[in-house]
Amino acid sequence: MSQGHWIKVAIDAAYAAGRLLCEDRDWHVNDDTGRDTKSSADEAAETLIRRFLSPIAPVLGEEQGGKFLENDPFWIIDPIDGTVNFHRGIPLGCISIALWDKGPKMGVVYDFYRGELFYGVVGEGAFLNGMPSFVSKISHRHSAVIFTGFPISSNFDDNSINHYTNKVKDFKKVRLLGSAALSLAYVASGRGDYYEENSIKIWDTAAGMALVKAAGGFVSYTSGIVCDVVAHNGLLKPSQSSA
Ligand code: IPD
Ligand code: CA
């Protein structure tokens, strides 16, 4: 089966899950412990996406788990990235679907609130609603926008606040959207320039990392399900303290 077919299936899955999330008025919270929230909507969307993808390759997903494969291709999915935003009616979030093959290869990020579809294949290019998309050309931090977030495990002590301040202080603007996948899609389309987040789950970032690479940018990450990720336009170098 060709990669062209794989991306078509991933896009079909993202559109189907987007329709489900826009139409589901009866969702309910299943678990709201600590800083994490889970709902019936996340669960139903993941079940639907898996129906499209699992005949092609194994799936690792936020809600229903799976294995991180070191040597074989597999899908990595997040049925809603920006779950708390979704629950609170903040229209910032997306469906995130990646193909991982010893690294990020293909990404689909669908912002179902705005009908914006970001997709890309590493080495072939990135697109936003069918139009080619590229990372920005901004080369100085004082002109650049950084996207970031606080790790779910953060206890907001002095160390984590200092780390945050050091990370963002040289940039023109900082944005915390509450969706890592959407933040990375915005770097891939030149709406921002740099993304960094530590202790983030791979399903939050895999598709976005593929998009940034496909759009001509640079990504680095520690390996495994919980990782530290830096992604940027290739002109803004990570600081000494990052990644
Ligand atoms: C969260 C988002 C957020 C990031 C959190 C993630 P969720 O994923 O990606 O941007 O800062 O660490 O947990 O819970 O909305 O799927
Ligand atoms: Ca997520």
mmCIF file of C-alpha atoms and ligand atoms in Angstrom:
data_model
loop_
_atom_site.group_PDB
_atom_site.id
_atom_site.type_symbol
_atom_site.label_atom_id
_atom_site.label_comp_id
_atom_site.label_asym_id
_atom_site.label_seq_id
_atom_site.Cartn_x
_atom_site.Cartn_y
_atom_site.Cartn_z
ATOM 1 C CA MET A 1 0.000 0.000 0.000
ATOM 2 C CA SER A 2 1.457 3.403 -1.007
ATOM 3 C CA GLN A 3 2.178 6.253 1.424
ATOM 4 C CA GLY A 4 -0.211 8.399 -0.656
ATOM 5 C CA HIS A 5 -2.969 5.992 0.320
ATOM 6 C CA TRP A 6 -1.887 6.036 3.990
ATOM 7 C CA ILE A 7 -2.203 9.803 4.238
ATOM 8 C CA LYS A 8 -5.596 9.691 2.534
ATOM 9 C CA VAL A 9 -6.825 7.172 5.124
ATOM 10 C CA ALA A 10 -5.423 9.327 7.971
ATOM 11 C CA ILE A 11 -7.193 12.425 6.571
ATOM 12 C CA ASP A 12 -10.473 10.498 6.200
ATOM 13 C CA ALA A 13 -10.136 9.332 9.829
ATOM 14 C CA ALA A 14 -9.464 12.898 11.045
ATOM 15 C CA TYR A 15 -12.494 14.286 9.178
ATOM 16 C CA ALA A 16 -14.753 11.504 10.500
ATOM 17 C CA ALA A 17 -13.598 12.093 14.092
ATOM 18 C CA GLY A 18 -14.005 15.866 13.631
ATOM 19 C CA ARG A 19 -17.634 15.384 12.545
ATOM 20 C CA LEU A 20 -18.253 13.145 15.554
ATOM 21 C CA LEU A 21 -16.780 15.698 17.984
ATOM 22 C CA CYS A 22 -18.750 18.584 16.471
ATOM 23 C CA GLU A 23 -22.027 16.631 16.611
ATOM 24 C CA ASP A 24 -21.621 14.874 19.987
ATOM 25 C CA ARG A 25 -23.660 16.959 22.416
ATOM 26 C CA ASP A 26 -24.029 14.174 25.015
ATOM 27 C CA TRP A 27 -20.421 13.615 26.015
ATOM 28 C CA HIS A 28 -19.564 13.333 29.702
ATOM 29 C CA VAL A 29 -16.393 13.448 31.798
ATOM 30 C CA ASN A 30 -15.110 9.966 32.725
ATOM 31 C CA ASP A 31 -12.135 10.987 34.850
ATOM 32 C CA ASP A 32 -11.036 14.374 36.168
ATOM 33 C CA THR A 33 -8.177 13.590 38.549
ATOM 34 C CA GLY A 34 -5.219 15.953 39.000
ATOM 35 C CA ARG A 35 -4.380 18.029 35.934
ATOM 36 C CA ASP A 36 -5.730 15.427 33.484
ATOM 37 C CA THR A 37 -9.287 15.028 32.181
ATOM 38 C CA LYS A 38 -10.838 12.192 30.153
ATOM 39 C CA SER A 39 -14.258 12.132 28.543
ATOM 40 C CA SER A 40 -16.544 9.875 26.542
ATOM 41 C CA ALA A 41 -15.831 12.123 23.525
ATOM 42 C CA ASP A 42 -12.060 11.381 23.604
ATOM 43 C CA GLU A 43 -12.842 7.662 23.900
ATOM 44 C CA ALA A 44 -15.419 7.596 21.077
ATOM 45 C CA ALA A 45 -13.198 9.605 18.717
ATOM 46 C CA GLU A 46 -10.238 7.279 19.322
ATOM 47 C CA THR A 47 -12.393 4.190 18.685
ATOM 48 C CA LEU A 48 -13.538 5.686 15.375
ATOM 49 C CA ILE A 49 -10.009 6.686 14.261
ATOM 50 C CA ARG A 50 -8.716 3.195 15.078
ATOM 51 C CA ARG A 51 -11.329 1.662 12.758
ATOM 52 C CA PHE A 52 -9.698 3.495 9.830
ATOM 53 C CA LEU A 53 -6.054 3.010 10.782
ATOM 54 C CA SER A 54 -5.668 -0.386 12.432
ATOM 55 C CA PRO A 55 -6.077 -2.444 9.202
ATOM 56 C CA ILE A 56 -2.896 -0.694 7.941
ATOM 57 C CA ALA A 57 -0.502 -0.669 10.933
ATOM 58 C CA PRO A 58 -0.523 -0.968 14.756
ATOM 59 C CA VAL A 59 -1.853 2.029 16.710
ATOM 60 C CA LEU A 60 -0.594 3.761 19.860
ATOM 61 C CA GLY A 61 -3.211 6.164 21.220
ATOM 62 C CA GLU A 62 -3.728 8.412 24.226
ATOM 63 C CA GLU A 63 -6.961 6.741 25.372
ATOM 64 C CA GLN A 64 -6.568 3.059 24.487
ATOM 65 C CA GLY A 65 -2.784 2.621 24.642
ATOM 66 C CA GLY A 66 -0.579 0.458 22.437
ATOM 67 C CA LYS A 67 3.122 -0.128 21.984
ATOM 68 C CA PHE A 68 5.898 2.241 20.968
ATOM 69 C CA LEU A 69 7.654 0.255 18.213
ATOM 70 C CA GLU A 70 11.376 0.868 17.767
ATOM 71 C CA ASN A 71 11.778 -0.790 14.352
ATOM 72 C CA ASP A 72 8.409 -0.934 12.552
ATOM 73 C CA PRO A 73 5.979 1.688 11.274
ATOM 74 C CA PHE A 74 2.980 2.443 13.505
ATOM 75 C CA TRP A 75 0.342 5.121 13.992
ATOM 76 C CA ILE A 76 0.382 7.510 16.952
ATOM 77 C CA ILE A 77 -2.945 9.220 17.626
ATOM 78 C CA ASP A 78 -4.503 11.738 19.954
ATOM 79 C CA PRO A 79 -8.277 11.938 19.418
ATOM 80 C CA ILE A 80 -8.457 15.381 21.045
ATOM 81 C CA ASP A 81 -5.319 17.373 21.741
ATOM 82 C CA GLY A 82 -6.581 20.249 23.825
ATOM 83 C CA THR A 83 -8.934 18.138 25.917
ATOM 84 C CA VAL A 84 -9.407 20.662 28.725
ATOM 85 C CA ASN A 85 -10.088 23.389 26.137
ATOM 86 C CA PHE A 86 -12.721 21.099 24.577
ATOM 87 C CA HIS A 87 -14.346 20.447 27.937
ATOM 88 C CA ARG A 88 -14.436 24.145 28.838
ATOM 89 C CA GLY A 89 -15.666 25.346 25.440
ATOM 90 C CA ILE A 90 -12.375 27.045 24.490
ATOM 91 C CA PRO A 91 -12.136 26.523 20.722
ATOM 92 C CA LEU A 92 -8.438 25.566 20.568
ATOM 93 C CA GLY A 93 -7.610 21.957 19.820
ATOM 94 C CA CYS A 94 -7.369 19.299 17.170
ATOM 95 C CA ILE A 95 -7.222 15.655 16.181
ATOM 96 C CA SER A 96 -3.645 14.461 15.783
ATOM 97 C CA ILE A 97 -2.579 11.455 13.683
ATOM 98 C CA ALA A 98 1.047 10.543 12.944
ATOM 99 C CA LEU A 99 2.813 7.778 11.128
ATOM 100 C CA TRP A 100 6.016 6.976 13.004
ATOM 101 C CA ASP A 101 8.765 4.864 11.406
ATOM 102 C CA LYS A 102 11.923 5.175 13.538
ATOM 103 C CA GLY A 103 10.907 8.854 13.768
ATOM 104 C CA PRO A 104 8.103 11.177 12.628
ATOM 105 C CA LYS A 105 7.234 10.484 8.951
ATOM 106 C CA MET A 106 3.735 11.759 8.281
ATOM 107 C CA GLY A 107 1.370 14.035 10.185
ATOM 108 C CA VAL A 108 -2.289 15.026 10.031
ATOM 109 C CA VAL A 109 -3.561 17.698 12.426
ATOM 110 C CA TYR A 110 -7.208 18.648 11.997
ATOM 111 C CA ASP A 111 -8.528 21.736 13.775
ATOM 112 C CA PHE A 112 -12.206 20.744 13.755
ATOM 113 C CA TYR A 113 -13.251 24.110 15.222
ATOM 114 C CA ARG A 114 -12.006 26.027 12.176
ATOM 115 C CA GLY A 115 -12.004 23.327 9.517
ATOM 116 C CA GLU A 116 -8.236 23.708 9.100
ATOM 117 C CA LEU A 117 -6.457 20.568 7.914
ATOM 118 C CA PHE A 118 -2.662 20.507 8.270
ATOM 119 C CA TYR A 119 -0.936 17.499 6.728
ATOM 120 C CA GLY A 120 2.533 16.617 5.526
ATOM 121 C CA VAL A 121 4.994 13.908 4.648
ATOM 122 C CA VAL A 122 8.653 14.345 5.623
ATOM 123 C CA GLY A 123 10.725 14.954 2.488
ATOM 124 C CA GLU A 124 7.637 15.666 0.371
ATOM 125 C CA GLY A 125 6.093 18.817 1.837
ATOM 126 C CA ALA A 126 3.423 20.185 4.133
ATOM 127 C CA PHE A 127 -0.011 21.606 3.332
ATOM 128 C CA LEU A 128 -2.739 23.648 4.960
ATOM 129 C CA ASN A 129 -6.146 23.020 3.414
ATOM 130 C CA GLY A 130 -4.390 21.872 0.231
ATOM 131 C CA MET A 131 -2.026 24.861 -0.101
ATOM 132 C CA PRO A 132 1.746 24.315 0.425
ATOM 133 C CA SER A 133 2.881 25.524 3.848
ATOM 134 C CA PHE A 134 6.339 26.428 5.077
ATOM 135 C CA VAL A 135 8.048 27.394 8.307
ATOM 136 C CA SER A 136 8.770 31.099 8.866
ATOM 137 C CA LYS A 137 12.008 32.860 7.938
ATOM 138 C CA ILE A 138 12.386 34.731 11.229
ATOM 139 C CA SER A 139 15.933 34.349 12.484
ATOM 140 C CA HIS A 140 16.037 36.428 15.681
ATOM 141 C CA ARG A 141 14.384 35.498 18.931
ATOM 142 C CA HIS A 142 13.420 39.104 19.591
ATOM 143 C CA SER A 143 11.116 38.905 16.543
ATOM 144 C CA ALA A 144 9.924 35.343 17.141
ATOM 145 C CA VAL A 145 6.859 33.687 18.721
ATOM 146 C CA ILE A 146 7.435 30.686 20.987
ATOM 147 C CA PHE A 147 4.717 28.132 21.806
ATOM 148 C CA THR A 148 5.123 26.091 24.957
ATOM 149 C CA GLY A 149 3.215 24.531 27.856
ATOM 150 C CA PHE A 150 3.740 23.339 31.392
ATOM 151 C CA PRO A 151 4.233 19.579 31.723
ATOM 152 C CA ILE A 152 1.207 17.862 33.237
ATOM 153 C CA SER A 153 3.509 16.716 36.064
ATOM 154 C CA SER A 154 4.778 20.243 36.835
ATOM 155 C CA ASN A 155 4.468 21.289 40.476
ATOM 156 C CA PHE A 156 5.099 24.970 39.605
ATOM 157 C CA ASP A 157 7.931 25.224 42.125
ATOM 158 C CA ASP A 158 10.704 27.840 41.769
ATOM 159 C CA ASN A 159 12.781 25.512 39.570
ATOM 160 C CA SER A 160 10.026 24.925 37.020
ATOM 161 C CA ILE A 161 9.095 28.627 36.952
ATOM 162 C CA ASN A 162 12.777 29.588 36.476
ATOM 163 C CA HIS A 163 13.105 27.047 33.683
ATOM 164 C CA TYR A 164 10.013 28.519 32.013
ATOM 165 C CA THR A 165 11.265 32.121 32.352
ATOM 166 C CA ASN A 166 14.691 31.257 30.943
ATOM 167 C CA LYS A 167 13.052 29.484 28.020
ATOM 168 C CA VAL A 168 10.775 32.330 26.931
ATOM 169 C CA LYS A 169 12.522 35.527 27.999
ATOM 170 C CA ASP A 170 14.369 36.253 24.735
ATOM 171 C CA PHE A 171 11.322 35.822 22.491
ATOM 172 C CA LYS A 172 9.029 38.605 21.293
ATOM 173 C CA LYS A 173 5.869 36.741 22.377
ATOM 174 C CA VAL A 174 4.959 33.531 24.189
ATOM 175 C CA ARG A 175 1.787 31.517 23.509
ATOM 176 C CA LEU A 176 0.325 28.617 25.543
ATOM 177 C CA LEU A 177 -2.534 27.267 23.417
ATOM 178 C CA GLY A 178 -3.195 24.143 25.500
ATOM 179 C CA SER A 179 -2.642 21.976 22.431
ATOM 180 C CA ALA A 180 0.880 20.885 21.546
ATOM 181 C CA ALA A 181 -0.228 19.441 18.189
ATOM 182 C CA LEU A 182 -1.860 22.718 17.136
ATOM 183 C CA SER A 183 1.194 24.699 18.347
ATOM 184 C CA LEU A 184 3.460 22.556 16.160
ATOM 185 C CA ALA A 185 1.075 22.865 13.189
ATOM 186 C CA TYR A 186 1.307 26.648 13.615
ATOM 187 C CA VAL A 187 5.130 26.456 13.496
ATOM 188 C CA ALA A 188 4.801 24.322 10.333
ATOM 189 C CA SER A 189 2.636 26.994 8.717
ATOM 190 C CA GLY A 190 4.730 30.006 9.757
ATOM 191 C CA ARG A 191 2.182 31.355 12.289
ATOM 192 C CA GLY A 192 4.822 30.959 14.986
ATOM 193 C CA ASP A 193 8.501 30.125 14.939
ATOM 194 C CA TYR A 194 9.510 27.887 17.822
ATOM 195 C CA TYR A 195 7.977 25.199 20.060
ATOM 196 C CA GLU A 196 9.464 23.655 23.156
ATOM 197 C CA GLU A 197 7.924 21.481 25.848
ATOM 198 C CA ASN A 198 9.384 18.984 28.303
ATOM 199 C CA SER A 199 7.863 15.748 29.622
ATOM 200 C CA ILE A 200 5.206 15.786 26.908
ATOM 201 C CA LYS A 201 3.521 12.647 25.617
ATOM 202 C CA ILE A 202 4.430 11.438 22.142
ATOM 203 C CA TRP A 203 0.754 11.455 20.984
ATOM 204 C CA ASP A 204 0.653 15.220 21.666
ATOM 205 C CA THR A 205 3.639 15.924 19.417
ATOM 206 C CA ALA A 206 4.311 13.134 16.856
ATOM 207 C CA ALA A 207 2.088 14.480 14.038
ATOM 208 C CA GLY A 208 3.183 18.071 14.660
ATOM 209 C CA MET A 209 6.849 17.084 14.550
ATOM 210 C CA ALA A 210 6.297 15.420 11.154
ATOM 211 C CA LEU A 211 4.561 18.595 9.935
ATOM 212 C CA VAL A 212 7.425 20.870 11.040
ATOM 213 C CA LYS A 213 9.990 18.637 9.302
ATOM 214 C CA ALA A 214 7.830 18.386 6.165
ATOM 215 C CA ALA A 215 7.518 22.188 6.109
ATOM 216 C CA GLY A 216 11.315 22.646 6.137
ATOM 217 C CA GLY A 217 11.845 23.039 9.891
ATOM 218 C CA PHE A 218 13.939 21.257 12.476
ATOM 219 C CA VAL A 219 12.904 18.953 15.331
ATOM 220 C CA SER A 220 14.748 17.247 18.149
ATOM 221 C CA TYR A 221 13.289 14.957 20.797
ATOM 222 C CA THR A 222 14.238 12.475 23.433
ATOM 223 C CA SER A 223 12.995 8.991 22.571
ATOM 224 C CA GLY A 224 10.019 7.167 24.099
ATOM 225 C CA ILE A 225 6.426 7.862 25.082
ATOM 226 C CA VAL A 226 7.315 10.768 27.412
ATOM 227 C CA CYS A 227 9.735 13.119 25.740
ATOM 228 C CA ASP A 228 11.303 16.576 25.647
ATOM 229 C CA VAL A 229 10.650 18.236 22.288
ATOM 230 C CA VAL A 230 12.131 21.258 20.501
ATOM 231 C CA ALA A 231 10.893 22.269 17.043
ATOM 232 C CA HIS A 232 11.613 25.436 15.096
ATOM 233 C CA ASN A 233 12.008 26.974 11.676
ATOM 234 C CA GLY A 234 15.648 25.882 11.378
ATOM 235 C CA LEU A 235 16.952 29.434 11.818
ATOM 236 C CA LEU A 236 16.321 29.874 15.556
ATOM 237 C CA LYS A 237 18.792 27.677 17.395
ATOM 238 C CA PRO A 238 17.851 26.017 20.710
ATOM 239 C CA SER A 239 19.327 27.764 23.748
ATOM 240 C CA GLN A 240 22.009 26.063 25.861
ATOM 241 C CA SER A 241 19.449 25.080 28.459
ATOM 242 C CA SER A 242 17.030 23.361 26.016
ATOM 243 C CA ALA A 243 16.706 19.723 25.044
HETATM 244 C C1 IPD B 1 -2.148 18.382 26.505
HETATM 245 C C2 IPD B 1 -1.826 19.439 25.475
HETATM 246 C C3 IPD B 1 -1.079 20.602 26.112
HETATM 247 C C4 IPD B 1 0.175 20.151 26.818
HETATM 248 C C5 IPD B 1 -0.171 19.078 27.836
HETATM 249 C C6 IPD B 1 -0.900 17.914 27.174
HETATM 250 P P1 IPD B 1 -4.342 16.878 26.142
HETATM 251 O O1 IPD B 1 -2.762 17.244 25.888
HETATM 252 O O2 IPD B 1 -1.055 18.924 24.404
HETATM 253 O O3 IPD B 1 -0.675 21.537 25.113
HETATM 254 O O4 IPD B 1 0.776 21.256 27.460
HETATM 255 O O5 IPD B 1 1.033 18.616 28.418
HETATM 256 O O6 IPD B 1 -1.255 16.953 28.152
HETATM 257 O O7 IPD B 1 -4.475 16.477 27.578
HETATM 258 O O8 IPD B 1 -5.110 18.095 25.794
HETATM 259 O O9 IPD B 1 -4.582 15.742 25.201
HETATM 260 CA CA CA B 2 -3.064 15.196 24.022
#
